[in-house]
C-alpha cells in the first residue's frame, strides 16, 4: 500500500512537472513582443504607420502650447485644463503638463522612427522601392519631430537608436546646430528615398513634402541662402503639381481634403479614428447643424480678430462671431466669436478632418520671407501677393513695391499675413520668435471684445527674451539629473 | 492491497451496522441511547457514536440513537462544541450520555491555510467570525456585514450602487500599483470572488492578518488573507433552514438644495460677479441688452413656475427581498448540503437594480475508514443595471427644467436658457434612455479525495475549477445623450481558472507532551481569459428602439477580441510544534513560480516563523482563577504580491489606427519596455500579540502590534522619455505600515438577561520609506490639486496651498502676497516659507484619505425569547477631496446647495464672511488648488440594529418547526459626520483608491447617497 502511495505521488509530481512550461512560460496570445516583430515587409509597413500615428495623436493638442502662448488664442473659463492658464499667461513653468506631454510624445515618435530605421534591413521580402520608401518616411518623420523639438526647446538629446534606461540616464543635450544638421541630413536622405506624392498619399511623407520641409528648416535656421535655393528648387521641380485653392474656405472642408495645396497632412476618420481639435474651439453648447456639443477650450483673441478685414474671405474660416448653438434651430444668433477654422460637421471629439502639417500657402510665404531676407524685395512681394490675391479674391489688396519699401516693413506685413493665413496652425509663436518680434508683440494681448462698448479686455503679459525657448520639462530633468539635462536659461 | 480490501469490507459492514442482516458479531444486542447536553438537559441531534469495533451511527433530532453491537465494545460519542465521551458497554440496553460543552472558547479551531489549528495553539494573528447572525444583516454582499466587527479589517462602502463591492483593507495600504485587496480563499480556492458567496452558506470567516499566517499563500498574500469556510453537510435527519427578508432602502439625502426662486436670485449675483471680473458694468440690465454680452446675462424665462428638486426626482425608497433556503443531512458516511438563494435589490437611484441567484451543493462520502471523497458545486448568476453617470450629474441640474414635457420628451436646460447654462441632457431622460446592464454567471466547483495513509498522516488532493462569464451591454438613446448621439457597446468576458492542490498532513503527539504537526504540499494553477469587445460608432444607431449593435455601425477602434493566460506552480510546507501546550512554535515556507515574472526572477521564496508562550499553562498560574488564559505571541513573515498584468515583463507590441486616404489602417508599435528582472513585491511583517482571558473567559482581550514593510514595489517607474517610453514597470521603493489593534469580548451578563459586548479599535500609520532614487512624486489634476508620494509621509497625501482668508478689499490685494492673476474674492494663501511671495514652494501637505483610527462595537442582548444587537462603527481622521462641491456652487450654472454658497464673496459690496472665496468656474483654479475642498470625513455610524423574537420551543415544535425567529433590523440607523462635511457618504470616493502611480485616492465627485435600510425577516428551521 505504501508503494501505491509513493507511485501516486511520483506520478502526480511527474505529471505536473511536465507542464512547467505550460504554466510558467506562457506566451502572450494577443500581442506580439519586441522579439518577434519587424520580421517582414508587412511588419515594416505597420511600423511606419505607427510613426504617423504618434503625430496623429500629438498634432490636435499642439495648439495648447503653441497657440495659447501666442496672441491668437486665449483660454476659455468654460473648461479647466491643467497647464493652460499658465501658458495663456505666458508664465510657463518646467512642470507644465502640456509642455511635458509635447516633449514625451515627440520622443515617442522618434523612438518609433528609430525602430524602423534600425530594423530596415531585417525583412528580406520587400521590393527595393518599398524599402526606400519606408526608410524615407521614417527619416522624414524623425526630422519633423526633431524640428518641432529644436524650435521649442533648442538643444535637445539627439537620439538615433533605441536607448536602454541606463543609457538614457546619461544622455545629454546636443547643440542646436547638431540637431539641425541631423534634421537636414535626414531630410536629404528622405528626398532621395521617397517617391512623389502622386505615387503615395497626402497622409504619408513624399519627396515634395521632404523638400519643402527642408526649405522650412533652413528658414527656421535663418540660413536664408539655402532656404531660397531649396524652396526655389521646390517650385521649379514641383510648382506645377501644386496650386493655391481658389476659395480659402474650401481648404477646410471634408470634401476637399485632397486639395491641390496640401503637401502633407495627418489623416483622420470621423467617429472611428477622429481628432478632437474640431471640437476644441466649439462653444460649450455645440453649433447648430455641425456638432452637438463643444469643448470650448480656447477662444480667438481680439488681437487676431481685429486684424482680419471684413472683406477678407479668410475671416469666416478663422473667427466666426455669430453663434448658433446646437439647439438654436439656426435662429437668433448670439455674438460669441469662436475659432472656426477646423469646425466641420463632425462627431464630437472624433472629427474626420485632416490636419495639415505642410501646405502650399505656408511654403509660398516661407519663400517670400527668404527672398526678402536675401534682398529680393520685389520677388518677395510677388510671392506674398499670391496669398493676398487668393484671400481677397482680387488684386485690390495686393501690396505694391511702394507700400513695402523696406525689408523691415515687409517682415511686418509678412508676419501679419502669416498670422491670418496660418491662424491656429501652430506657426505664429515660431514666426514671432524667428523674427525677434515675440517680446514686443506679446506685451499686451486683447481678448473678449464687446461690440456694444467697442472695448476689448487688455491683458498685460511679461514676455522676456529667454522665453524664446520653452523650459525643459522638470520631470525629465529630475530623472537624469540637472548636470545631464541642463535647464534653459531663465527658468 | 489485500489489507485494504479487508478494511473496506469491514467499513461497508459497519455502514449498515444497525441491520441484523449483516450482523457479523456474535451475541450482539440492540442498545438504545440518548445523547444530551448535560447543562441544558436537552437531546443533541447529530452527535456521532463510534464503536471500538468500527461501527458508526448518529443521533436523530431528539438525540436518540439505536445501535446493534456486542457488550464489551466501547462507545466514543462526539459532537461539535462538546468534549468527547467514552463509555464501555455492559448488558444494560439503555444508555444516557451527558455531554459537557467544551471547556473554553479557546478550544475552538481556527482555519489557517491548508489546515486548521486549535485556537489555543495559534502563534499568529488570526481573527475569526463564526456565522451566527451575519445572514441576518440585510445586504446584497456578505462582506458589508463585517463592517466594524474585526480590528485591523477595514471595509468601506465607497459606492452605494446596488451590489457594489466595498473596498477591503487589512492593516493599511502597502502597494502602489499591484493592488491591496486581501486574497480571498473559499474552501481552499485562492482567488475566489466575494460575489459568489451567499452569507447564509458561510460557516466561518477567518482573517489571517499577519504575514506569518498569510505567507503560506506566498505570492498573493501581501494584502492579507481572508478564508471563508462554507457549510457542509451534517449527519442526521434532514434539517431545513430558511431565511426570508424583505424591506426597503431609504436614501439619506441633502436638505439644502435651492428652490427656483433662491436659485434665480443667486444666479443673478453669480453672473454679475463673472461680469465684474471681466470689467463689465454690472448695472446694465440682466437680459435683452446687447451691451451686456450673452455670457453674462440671466434669462428671466427661467422663473417659469417649474421648481424641481432633481435629487428627490431621481431617487426613491427602493424595495428589496431576499430568500435563502438550505437543507443539510446525511449519515456519518455520506453528508450533503444544498442551498439556494434569490435576492432582488432595487437601487435608490431610478432604473438601477441588482439581482442574484445562486445555489450550492456539496457532498462528502467516506468510502472506507481511510478514504474520503467529496465534491462541491456553486453556480451564481447576477444581473445588474447601473447608472451611466455619477450622482452629481443628476442632482445639480437647474430647478427650472421640467422633469418631462407633456408630449413625453425630456426638456434640457438649454431649451429654457439658450446660452451659458449646462448643455447636459435632462437627468430623467438620461436615466430612462440609458440601459447599462451587466450579467455574470460564475461557477465554483471542486472535487477532493482524502486518504489516510497512516494514523496521523493524510494525503489530500483537490481539483478546483472556477468559471466566470460576464457580459456588459450598454445603450444610450440619442435623446438621452449630452451630445445628442446614440451610443452603445457590448462586451463578453470569460475567465477559467483550474487549480490542483495536493497536501500531506501529519499530526502526532510524542511522549505525551510533544505535539507535532507537519504539512507539505504542491499546487498548480492556470487561468485563461478571453474578452470580446464591440463598440458602435456614436450616432449610428438606426433608431432608438433596438439596442443591440446590429442596429448600428461597428467602430473598429474599440472592437476586438483579446486572450490572456497566467500560470503558477507552488510548493509549500509548515511545521508546528508544541511542548505541553505551553511553548508553541510554527514555521512555514512557500515557493511560487509565476508566469507573470521575467525569466530571471520567476521564482519567489516566502518564509515565516512564529512562536507563542502560554503563560497560563505554567505551574505558577494554575492556582489562581482570575486569569484563564494568557498567551504572548511573536511572529515574522514574508509574503508577496503578483497582481500585475499577465505579460508585463515583456516588451509588448500593440497597435491602433491611422487614416490614409480616408481609409483606416492598422499600425503596430512596441508599447512597453521589457524587464526580464521583474519580480515579486515583497512584504515583511513583524507582529507582537497578547491574548488574555479572565474569569473563565468572561472577558477576553487580544491586542497586536505590527510593523509591515513592503519592498520592491511593483510600479510604473518614470524613465527618461528619450527611451521612447515614459515609464517602465520595475521593482523599486518601500512602504511601511505600522499599527496597533485591540479586541475585547465580554460576557457582561450571563443570567436570564444576557449581554455580550465586542469592542475593537485599530490604528494604522502609513509612511513612504523609499521611492527608488527620488524623494517625491506628484500626481496633479486639472485645477491644481496634487497627490504627493514623499519619503517620510503617508502615501498620496493631498498637497496644495492653505487658504487663510479672502481678498475682500483692494488694499489687501496690494499688501498681501498672492498668486499671479489673483483678484478680489480670491483666497489669501498662507505664505508658508515667509518669502513675501506665493509660489509653488508655499504648498504643503493638507491631509490624507487614510483614516488614523477605526473603532467598532457590537452589543448583543437576549432576554427569554427576545434578542437585540447593534453595531457601531467609527472612522477617525480621513480627509476627502470633495471636489463635487464646486458643482453645487454654481460652476455650470446648475443648482446650488445653500450651505456651500453661504458667506461667499459676491461683490465689493457683498464681500462675504472673509473665509469663503468667490466660487465659480472661472475662479475654480484659485480654490481647487487649496484646502478649500478638503473635508474631514470622520464619522460615527450605527451600522445595524437588529431586534428578534424566537418562538418558544414547545410552541414551535407543535407546528413541526425546530426553531422560528422573527426579526426587524435597520442598517445605517444613524450616521454622524463632522460639521463642514458635505458629501452623501463619508467613505464615498469616486476617484478610486490606490491603484497605480497616478492614483487620486480620496477624490469625490458624485458618490451616491447611502441608504437607511429597514428590514423584516424570519429565520426558520425544521
JSON list of N, CA and C in Angstrom, two decimals, chain A residues 42-84:
[
{"chain": "A", "resi": 42, "resn": "UNK", "atom": "N", "xyz": [5.55, 43.46, -44.28]},
{"chain": "A", "resi": 42, "resn": "UNK", "atom": "CA", "xyz": [4.26, 43.89, -43.74]},
{"chain": "A", "resi": 42, "resn": "UNK", "atom": "C", "xyz": [4.43, 44.50, -42.34]},
{"chain": "A", "resi": 43, "resn": "UNK", "atom": "N", "xyz": [5.29, 43.88, -41.53]},
{"chain": "A", "resi": 43, "resn": "UNK", "atom": "CA", "xyz": [5.59, 44.45, -40.21]},
{"chain": "A", "resi": 43, "resn": "UNK", "atom": "C", "xyz": [6.11, 45.87, -40.36]},
{"chain": "A", "resi": 44, "resn": "UNK", "atom": "N", "xyz": [7.00, 46.07, -41.33]},
{"chain": "A", "resi": 44, "resn": "UNK", "atom": "CA", "xyz": [7.59, 47.40, -41.50]},
{"chain": "A", "resi": 44, "resn": "UNK", "atom": "C", "xyz": [6.53, 48.42, -41.92]},
{"chain": "A", "resi": 45, "resn": "UNK", "atom": "N", "xyz": [5.62, 47.99, -42.76]},
{"chain": "A", "resi": 45, "resn": "UNK", "atom": "CA", "xyz": [4.53, 48.88, -43.18]},
{"chain": "A", "resi": 45, "resn": "UNK", "atom": "C", "xyz": [3.72, 49.33, -41.95]},
{"chain": "A", "resi": 46, "resn": "UNK", "atom": "N", "xyz": [3.39, 48.36, -41.07]},
{"chain": "A", "resi": 46, "resn": "UNK", "atom": "CA", "xyz": [2.63, 48.68, -39.86]},
{"chain": "A", "resi": 46, "resn": "UNK", "atom": "C", "xyz": [3.46, 49.60, -38.94]},
{"chain": "A", "resi": 47, "resn": "UNK", "atom": "N", "xyz": [4.75, 49.32, -38.89]},
{"chain": "A", "resi": 47, "resn": "UNK", "atom": "CA", "xyz": [5.63, 50.11, -38.01]},
{"chain": "A", "resi": 47, "resn": "UNK", "atom": "C", "xyz": [5.74, 51.55, -38.48]},
{"chain": "A", "resi": 48, "resn": "UNK", "atom": "N", "xyz": [5.78, 51.73, -39.81]},
{"chain": "A", "resi": 48, "resn": "UNK", "atom": "CA", "xyz": [5.85, 53.09, -40.36]},
{"chain": "A", "resi": 48, "resn": "UNK", "atom": "C", "xyz": [4.57, 53.86, -40.05]},
{"chain": "A", "resi": 49, "resn": "UNK", "atom": "N", "xyz": [3.43, 53.17, -40.21]},
{"chain": "A", "resi": 49, "resn": "UNK", "atom": "CA", "xyz": [2.16, 53.84, -39.89]},
{"chain": "A", "resi": 49, "resn": "UNK", "atom": "C", "xyz": [2.13, 54.22, -38.41]},
{"chain": "A", "resi": 50, "resn": "UNK", "atom": "N", "xyz": [2.82, 53.42, -37.58]},
{"chain": "A", "resi": 50, "resn": "UNK", "atom": "CA", "xyz": [2.91, 53.74, -36.15]},
{"chain": "A", "resi": 50, "resn": "UNK", "atom": "C", "xyz": [3.59, 55.07, -35.89]},
{"chain": "A", "resi": 51, "resn": "UNK", "atom": "N", "xyz": [4.56, 55.43, -36.74]},
{"chain": "A", "resi": 51, "resn": "UNK", "atom": "CA", "xyz": [5.23, 56.74, -36.55]},
{"chain": "A", "resi": 51, "resn": "UNK", "atom": "C", "xyz": [4.23, 57.86, -36.83]},
{"chain": "A", "resi": 52, "resn": "UNK", "atom": "N", "xyz": [3.51, 57.73, -37.94]},
{"chain": "A", "resi": 52, "resn": "UNK", "atom": "CA", "xyz": [2.49, 58.74, -38.25]},
{"chain": "A", "resi": 52, "resn": "UNK", "atom": "C", "xyz": [1.46, 58.83, -37.13]},
{"chain": "A", "resi": 53, "resn": "UNK", "atom": "N", "xyz": [1.14, 57.66, -36.56]},
{"chain": "A", "resi": 53, "resn": "UNK", "atom": "CA", "xyz": [0.10, 57.64, -35.53]},
{"chain": "A", "resi": 53, "resn": "UNK", "atom": "C", "xyz": [0.49, 58.48, -34.32]},
{"chain": "A", "resi": 54, "resn": "UNK", "atom": "N", "xyz": [1.78, 58.58, -34.04]},
{"chain": "A", "resi": 54, "resn": "UNK", "atom": "CA", "xyz": [2.22, 59.44, -32.92]},
{"chain": "A", "resi": 54, "resn": "UNK", "atom": "C", "xyz": [1.92, 60.90, -33.24]},
{"chain": "A", "resi": 55, "resn": "UNK", "atom": "N", "xyz": [2.19, 61.29, -34.47]},
{"chain": "A", "resi": 55, "resn": "UNK", "atom": "CA", "xyz": [1.88, 62.66, -34.86]},
{"chain": "A", "resi": 55, "resn": "UNK", "atom": "C", "xyz": [0.36, 62.84, -34.87]},
{"chain": "A", "resi": 56, "resn": "UNK", "atom": "N", "xyz": [-0.33, 61.79, -35.28]},
{"chain": "A", "resi": 56, "resn": "UNK", "atom": "CA", "xyz": [-1.79, 61.83, -35.30]},
{"chain": "A", "resi": 56, "resn": "UNK", "atom": "C", "xyz": [-2.35, 62.12, -33.91]},
{"chain": "A", "resi": 57, "resn": "UNK", "atom": "N", "xyz": [-1.72, 61.57, -32.86]},
{"chain": "A", "resi": 57, "resn": "UNK", "atom": "CA", "xyz": [-2.23, 61.81, -31.52]},
{"chain": "A", "resi": 57, "resn": "UNK", "atom": "C", "xyz": [-1.72, 63.13, -30.93]},
{"chain": "A", "resi": 58, "resn": "UNK", "atom": "N", "xyz": [-0.52, 63.56, -31.33]},
{"chain": "A", "resi": 58, "resn": "UNK", "atom": "CA", "xyz": [0.04, 64.79, -30.75]},
{"chain": "A", "resi": 58, "resn": "UNK", "atom": "C", "xyz": [-0.53, 66.05, -31.40]},
{"chain": "A", "resi": 59, "resn": "UNK", "atom": "N", "xyz": [-0.64, 66.00, -32.71]},
{"chain": "A", "resi": 59, "resn": "UNK", "atom": "CA", "xyz": [-0.99, 67.20, -33.50]},
{"chain": "A", "resi": 59, "resn": "UNK", "atom": "C", "xyz": [-2.23, 67.96, -33.01]},
{"chain": "A", "resi": 60, "resn": "UNK", "atom": "N", "xyz": [-3.34, 67.27, -32.71]},
{"chain": "A", "resi": 60, "resn": "UNK", "atom": "CA", "xyz": [-4.54, 68.03, -32.31]},
{"chain": "A", "resi": 60, "resn": "UNK", "atom": "C", "xyz": [-4.36, 68.80, -31.00]},
{"chain": "A", "resi": 61, "resn": "UNK", "atom": "N", "xyz": [-3.31, 68.49, -30.22]},
{"chain": "A", "resi": 61, "resn": "UNK", "atom": "CA", "xyz": [-3.09, 69.20, -28.95]},
{"chain": "A", "resi": 61, "resn": "UNK", "atom": "C", "xyz": [-2.05, 70.29, -29.03]},
{"chain": "A", "resi": 62, "resn": "UNK", "atom": "N", "xyz": [-1.35, 70.37, -30.16]},
{"chain": "A", "resi": 62, "resn": "UNK", "atom": "CA", "xyz": [-0.23, 71.31, -30.25]},
{"chain": "A", "resi": 62, "resn": "UNK", "atom": "C", "xyz": [-0.64, 72.75, -29.98]},
{"chain": "A", "resi": 63, "resn": "UNK", "atom": "N", "xyz": [-1.88, 73.09, -30.34]},
{"chain": "A", "resi": 63, "resn": "UNK", "atom": "CA", "xyz": [-2.33, 74.47, -30.16]},
{"chain": "A", "resi": 63, "resn": "UNK", "atom": "C", "xyz": [-2.24, 74.91, -28.70]},
{"chain": "A", "resi": 64, "resn": "UNK", "atom": "N", "xyz": [-2.38, 73.93, -27.78]},
{"chain": "A", "resi": 64, "resn": "UNK", "atom": "CA", "xyz": [-2.37, 74.29, -26.35]},
{"chain": "A", "resi": 64, "resn": "UNK", "atom": "C", "xyz": [-1.05, 74.93, -25.95]},
{"chain": "A", "resi": 65, "resn": "UNK", "atom": "N", "xyz": [0.02, 74.44, -26.56]},
{"chain": "A", "resi": 65, "resn": "UNK", "atom": "CA", "xyz": [1.33, 75.00, -26.24]},
{"chain": "A", "resi": 65, "resn": "UNK", "atom": "C", "xyz": [1.66, 76.17, -27.17]},
{"chain": "A", "resi": 66, "resn": "UNK", "atom": "N", "xyz": [1.36, 76.02, -28.47]},
{"chain": "A", "resi": 66, "resn": "UNK", "atom": "CA", "xyz": [1.89, 76.93, -29.46]},
{"chain": "A", "resi": 66, "resn": "UNK", "atom": "C", "xyz": [0.95, 78.06, -29.86]},
{"chain": "A", "resi": 67, "resn": "UNK", "atom": "N", "xyz": [-0.34, 77.91, -29.63]},
{"chain": "A", "resi": 67, "resn": "UNK", "atom": "CA", "xyz": [-1.26, 78.98, -29.99]},
{"chain": "A", "resi": 67, "resn": "UNK", "atom": "C", "xyz": [-1.78, 79.74, -28.78]},
{"chain": "A", "resi": 68, "resn": "UNK", "atom": "N", "xyz": [-1.92, 79.05, -27.64]},
{"chain": "A", "resi": 68, "resn": "UNK", "atom": "CA", "xyz": [-2.35, 79.78, -26.44]},
{"chain": "A", "resi": 68, "resn": "UNK", "atom": "C", "xyz": [-1.24, 80.68, -25.92]},
{"chain": "A", "resi": 69, "resn": "UNK", "atom": "N", "xyz": [0.01, 80.29, -26.20]},
{"chain": "A", "resi": 69, "resn": "UNK", "atom": "CA", "xyz": [1.12, 81.15, -25.80]},
{"chain": "A", "resi": 69, "resn": "UNK", "atom": "C", "xyz": [1.15, 82.40, -26.67]},
{"chain": "A", "resi": 70, "resn": "UNK", "atom": "N", "xyz": [0.72, 82.28, -27.91]},
{"chain": "A", "resi": 70, "resn": "UNK", "atom": "CA", "xyz": [0.77, 83.42, -28.83]},
{"chain": "A", "resi": 70, "resn": "UNK", "atom": "C", "xyz": [-0.45, 84.32, -28.65]},
{"chain": "A", "resi": 71, "resn": "UNK", "atom": "N", "xyz": [-0.58, 85.30, -29.53]},
{"chain": "A", "resi": 71, "resn": "UNK", "atom": "CA", "xyz": [-1.71, 86.23, -29.42]},
{"chain": "A", "resi": 71, "resn": "UNK", "atom": "C", "xyz": [-2.89, 85.80, -30.29]},
{"chain": "A", "resi": 72, "resn": "UNK", "atom": "N", "xyz": [-2.95, 84.52, -30.65]},
{"chain": "A", "resi": 72, "resn": "UNK", "atom": "CA", "xyz": [-4.06, 84.04, -31.46]},
{"chain": "A", "resi": 72, "resn": "UNK", "atom": "C", "xyz": [-5.23, 83.52, -30.64]},
{"chain": "A", "resi": 73, "resn": "UNK", "atom": "N", "xyz": [-4.93, 82.87, -29.52]},
{"chain": "A", "resi": 73, "resn": "UNK", "atom": "CA", "xyz": [-5.98, 82.24, -28.72]},
{"chain": "A", "resi": 73, "resn": "UNK", "atom": "C", "xyz": [-5.81, 82.61, -27.26]},
{"chain": "A", "resi": 74, "resn": "UNK", "atom": "N", "xyz": [-6.93, 82.54, -26.54]},
{"chain": "A", "resi": 74, "resn": "UNK", "atom": "CA", "xyz": [-6.83, 82.62, -25.08]},
{"chain": "A", "resi": 74, "resn": "UNK", "atom": "C", "xyz": [-7.76, 81.56, -24.48]},
{"chain": "A", "resi": 75, "resn": "UNK", "atom": "N", "xyz": [-7.46, 81.15, -23.25]},
{"chain": "A", "resi": 75, "resn": "UNK", "atom": "CA", "xyz": [-8.20, 80.05, -22.63]},
{"chain": "A", "resi": 75, "resn": "UNK", "atom": "C", "xyz": [-9.59, 80.48, -22.22]},
{"chain": "A", "resi": 76, "resn": "UNK", "atom": "N", "xyz": [-10.57, 79.64, -22.52]},
{"chain": "A", "resi": 76, "resn": "UNK", "atom": "CA", "xyz": [-11.94, 79.90, -22.07]},
{"chain": "A", "resi": 76, "resn": "UNK", "atom": "C", "xyz": [-12.07, 79.45, -20.62]},
{"chain": "A", "resi": 77, "resn": "UNK", "atom": "N", "xyz": [-12.88, 80.16, -19.84]},
{"chain": "A", "resi": 77, "resn": "UNK", "atom": "CA", "xyz": [-13.08, 79.71, -18.46]},
{"chain": "A", "resi": 77, "resn": "UNK", "atom": "C", "xyz": [-14.05, 78.54, -18.41]},
{"chain": "A", "resi": 78, "resn": "UNK", "atom": "N", "xyz": [-14.58, 78.20, -19.56]},
{"chain": "A", "resi": 78, "resn": "UNK", "atom": "CA", "xyz": [-15.55, 77.11, -19.58]},
{"chain": "A", "resi": 78, "resn": "UNK", "atom": "C", "xyz": [-14.92, 75.77, -19.22]},
{"chain": "A", "resi": 79, "resn": "UNK", "atom": "N", "xyz": [-13.66, 75.60, -19.58]},
{"chain": "A", "resi": 79, "resn": "UNK", "atom": "CA", "xyz": [-13.03, 74.30, -19.42]},
{"chain": "A", "resi": 79, "resn": "UNK", "atom": "C", "xyz": [-11.78, 74.43, -18.56]},
{"chain": "A", "resi": 80, "resn": "UNK", "atom": "N", "xyz": [-11.69, 73.62, -17.55]},
{"chain": "A", "resi": 80, "resn": "UNK", "atom": "CA", "xyz": [-10.49, 73.59, -16.73]},
{"chain": "A", "resi": 80, "resn": "UNK", "atom": "C", "xyz": [-9.50, 72.66, -17.39]},
{"chain": "A", "resi": 81, "resn": "UNK", "atom": "N", "xyz": [-8.32, 73.14, -17.59]},
{"chain": "A", "resi": 81, "resn": "UNK", "atom": "CA", "xyz": [-7.36, 72.34, -18.33]},
{"chain": "A", "resi": 81, "resn": "UNK", "atom": "C", "xyz": [-6.02, 72.57, -17.67]},
{"chain": "A", "resi": 82, "resn": "UNK", "atom": "N", "xyz": [-5.50, 71.54, -17.00]},
{"chain": "A", "resi": 82, "resn": "UNK", "atom": "CA", "xyz": [-4.25, 71.70, -16.28]},
{"chain": "A", "resi": 82, "resn": "UNK", "atom": "C", "xyz": [-3.17, 72.19, -17.23]},
{"chain": "A", "resi": 83, "resn": "UNK", "atom": "N", "xyz": [-2.52, 73.28, -16.88]},
{"chain": "A", "resi": 83, "resn": "UNK", "atom": "CA", "xyz": [-1.40, 73.78, -17.67]},
{"chain": "A", "resi": 83, "resn": "UNK", "atom": "C", "xyz": [-1.75, 74.91, -18.60]},
{"chain": "A", "resi": 84, "resn": "UNK", "atom": "N", "xyz": [-3.00, 75.01, -19.02]},
{"chain": "A", "resi": 84, "resn": "UNK", "atom": "CA", "xyz": [-3.37, 76.05, -19.98]},
{"chain": "A", "resi": 84, "resn": "UNK", "atom": "C", "xyz": [-3.28, 77.46, -19.38]}
]
